[in-house]
mmCIF file of C-alpha atoms in Angstrom:
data_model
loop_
_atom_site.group_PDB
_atom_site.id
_atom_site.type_symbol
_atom_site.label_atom_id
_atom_site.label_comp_id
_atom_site.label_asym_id
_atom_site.label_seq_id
_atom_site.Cartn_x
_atom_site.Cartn_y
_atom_site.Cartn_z
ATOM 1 C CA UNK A 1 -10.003 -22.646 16.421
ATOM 2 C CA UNK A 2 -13.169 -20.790 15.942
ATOM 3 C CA UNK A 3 -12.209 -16.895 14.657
ATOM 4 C CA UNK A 4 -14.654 -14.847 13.222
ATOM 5 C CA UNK A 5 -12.450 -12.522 10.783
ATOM 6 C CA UNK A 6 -11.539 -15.304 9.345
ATOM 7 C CA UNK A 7 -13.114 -17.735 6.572
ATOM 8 C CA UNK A 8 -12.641 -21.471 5.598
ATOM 9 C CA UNK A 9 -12.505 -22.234 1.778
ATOM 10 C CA UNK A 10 -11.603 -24.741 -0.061
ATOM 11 C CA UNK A 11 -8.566 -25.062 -2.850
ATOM 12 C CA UNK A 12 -10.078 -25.662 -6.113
ATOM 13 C CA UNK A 13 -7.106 -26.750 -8.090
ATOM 14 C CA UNK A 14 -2.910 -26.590 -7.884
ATOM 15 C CA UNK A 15 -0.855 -26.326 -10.616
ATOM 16 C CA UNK A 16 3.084 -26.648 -10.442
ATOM 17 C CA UNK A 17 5.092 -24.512 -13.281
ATOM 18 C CA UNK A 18 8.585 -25.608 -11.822
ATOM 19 C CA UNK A 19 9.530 -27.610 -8.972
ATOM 20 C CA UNK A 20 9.808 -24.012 -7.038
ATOM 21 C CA UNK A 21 6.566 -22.186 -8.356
ATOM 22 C CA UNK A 22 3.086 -23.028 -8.315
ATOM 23 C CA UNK A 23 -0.170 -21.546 -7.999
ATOM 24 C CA UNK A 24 -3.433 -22.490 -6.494
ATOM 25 C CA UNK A 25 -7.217 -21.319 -6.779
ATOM 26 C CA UNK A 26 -9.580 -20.760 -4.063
ATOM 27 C CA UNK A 27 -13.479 -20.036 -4.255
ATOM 28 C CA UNK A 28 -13.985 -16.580 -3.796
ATOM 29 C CA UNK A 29 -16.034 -15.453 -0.832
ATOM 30 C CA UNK A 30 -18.389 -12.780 -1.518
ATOM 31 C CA UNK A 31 -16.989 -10.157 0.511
ATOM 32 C CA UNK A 32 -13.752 -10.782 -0.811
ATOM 33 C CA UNK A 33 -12.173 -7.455 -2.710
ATOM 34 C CA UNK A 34 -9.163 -6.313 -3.830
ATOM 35 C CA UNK A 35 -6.799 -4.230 -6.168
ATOM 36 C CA UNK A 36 -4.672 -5.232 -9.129
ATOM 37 C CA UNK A 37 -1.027 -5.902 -7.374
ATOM 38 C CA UNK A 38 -2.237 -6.555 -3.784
ATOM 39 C CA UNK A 39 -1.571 -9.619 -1.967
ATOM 40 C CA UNK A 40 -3.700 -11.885 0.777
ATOM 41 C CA UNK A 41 -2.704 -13.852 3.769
ATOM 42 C CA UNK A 42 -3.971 -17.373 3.605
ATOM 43 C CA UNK A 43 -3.132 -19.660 6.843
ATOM 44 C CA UNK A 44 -3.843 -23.457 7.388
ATOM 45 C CA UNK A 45 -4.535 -25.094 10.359
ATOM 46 C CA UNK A 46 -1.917 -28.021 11.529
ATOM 47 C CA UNK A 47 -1.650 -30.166 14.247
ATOM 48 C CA UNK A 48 2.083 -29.067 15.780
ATOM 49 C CA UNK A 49 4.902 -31.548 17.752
ATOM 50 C CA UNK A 50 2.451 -31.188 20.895
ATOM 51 C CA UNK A 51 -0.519 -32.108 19.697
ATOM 52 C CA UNK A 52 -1.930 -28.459 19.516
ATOM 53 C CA UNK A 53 -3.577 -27.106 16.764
ATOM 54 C CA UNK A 54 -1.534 -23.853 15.013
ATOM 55 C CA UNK A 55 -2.237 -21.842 12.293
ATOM 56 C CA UNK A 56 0.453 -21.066 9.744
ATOM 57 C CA UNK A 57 0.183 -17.715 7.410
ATOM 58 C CA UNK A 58 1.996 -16.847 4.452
ATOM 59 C CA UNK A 59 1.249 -14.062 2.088
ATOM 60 C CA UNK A 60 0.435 -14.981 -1.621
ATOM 61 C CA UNK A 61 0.359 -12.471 -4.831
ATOM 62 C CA UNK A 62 -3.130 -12.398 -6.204
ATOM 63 C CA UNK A 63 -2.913 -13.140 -9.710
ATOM 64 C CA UNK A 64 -6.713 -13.533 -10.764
ATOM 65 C CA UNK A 65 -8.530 -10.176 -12.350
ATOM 66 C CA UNK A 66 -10.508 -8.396 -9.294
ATOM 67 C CA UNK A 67 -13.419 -9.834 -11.366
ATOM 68 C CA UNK A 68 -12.969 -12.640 -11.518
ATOM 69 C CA UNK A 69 -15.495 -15.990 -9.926
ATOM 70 C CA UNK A 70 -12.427 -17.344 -8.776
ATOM 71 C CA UNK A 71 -9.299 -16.257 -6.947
ATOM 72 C CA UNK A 72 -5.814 -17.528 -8.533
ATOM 73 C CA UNK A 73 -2.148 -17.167 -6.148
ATOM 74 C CA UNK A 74 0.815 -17.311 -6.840
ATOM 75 C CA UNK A 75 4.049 -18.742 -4.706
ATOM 76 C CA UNK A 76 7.271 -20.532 -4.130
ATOM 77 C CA UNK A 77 7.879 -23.555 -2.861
ATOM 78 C CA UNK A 78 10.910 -23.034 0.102
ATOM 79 C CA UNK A 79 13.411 -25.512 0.503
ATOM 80 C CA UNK A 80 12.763 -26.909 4.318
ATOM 81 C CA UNK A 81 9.922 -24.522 4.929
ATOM 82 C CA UNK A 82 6.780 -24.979 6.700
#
């Protein structure tokens, strides 16, 4: 699934606060910007029931400083959710 506006990176490291609420850090691409408060839509790529791959997006708070090397989220964990 080749898609030019989008990028491939790589999670650096998870950590779980409580079974519901974790966060997760991602190398930050270069052209990567944004404000205090904003959030980003991350997808991953899946295989679904038929074999086909699918993309799923969620959107995550940003929680890292718009300075910083690395960029930290911040989510829930949904009971029965994809």
């Amino acid at each position: 699934m080749a898609d030019e506006k989008f990028t491939r990176e790589t999670v650096l490291s998870v950590r779980r606060w409580t079974d519901t609420l974790f966060s997760f850090t991602l190398a930050r691409p270069a052209h990567f910007r944004f404000a205090a408060g904003q959030f980003a839509r991350i997808g991953i790529e899946i295989v679904n029931a038929e074999g086909q791959p699918e993309r799923i997006f969620r959107a995550y708070s940003v929680v890292s400083s718009p300075y910083a090397d690395t960029l930290e989220f911040f989510s829930i964990v949904v009971p029965d959710g994809a």
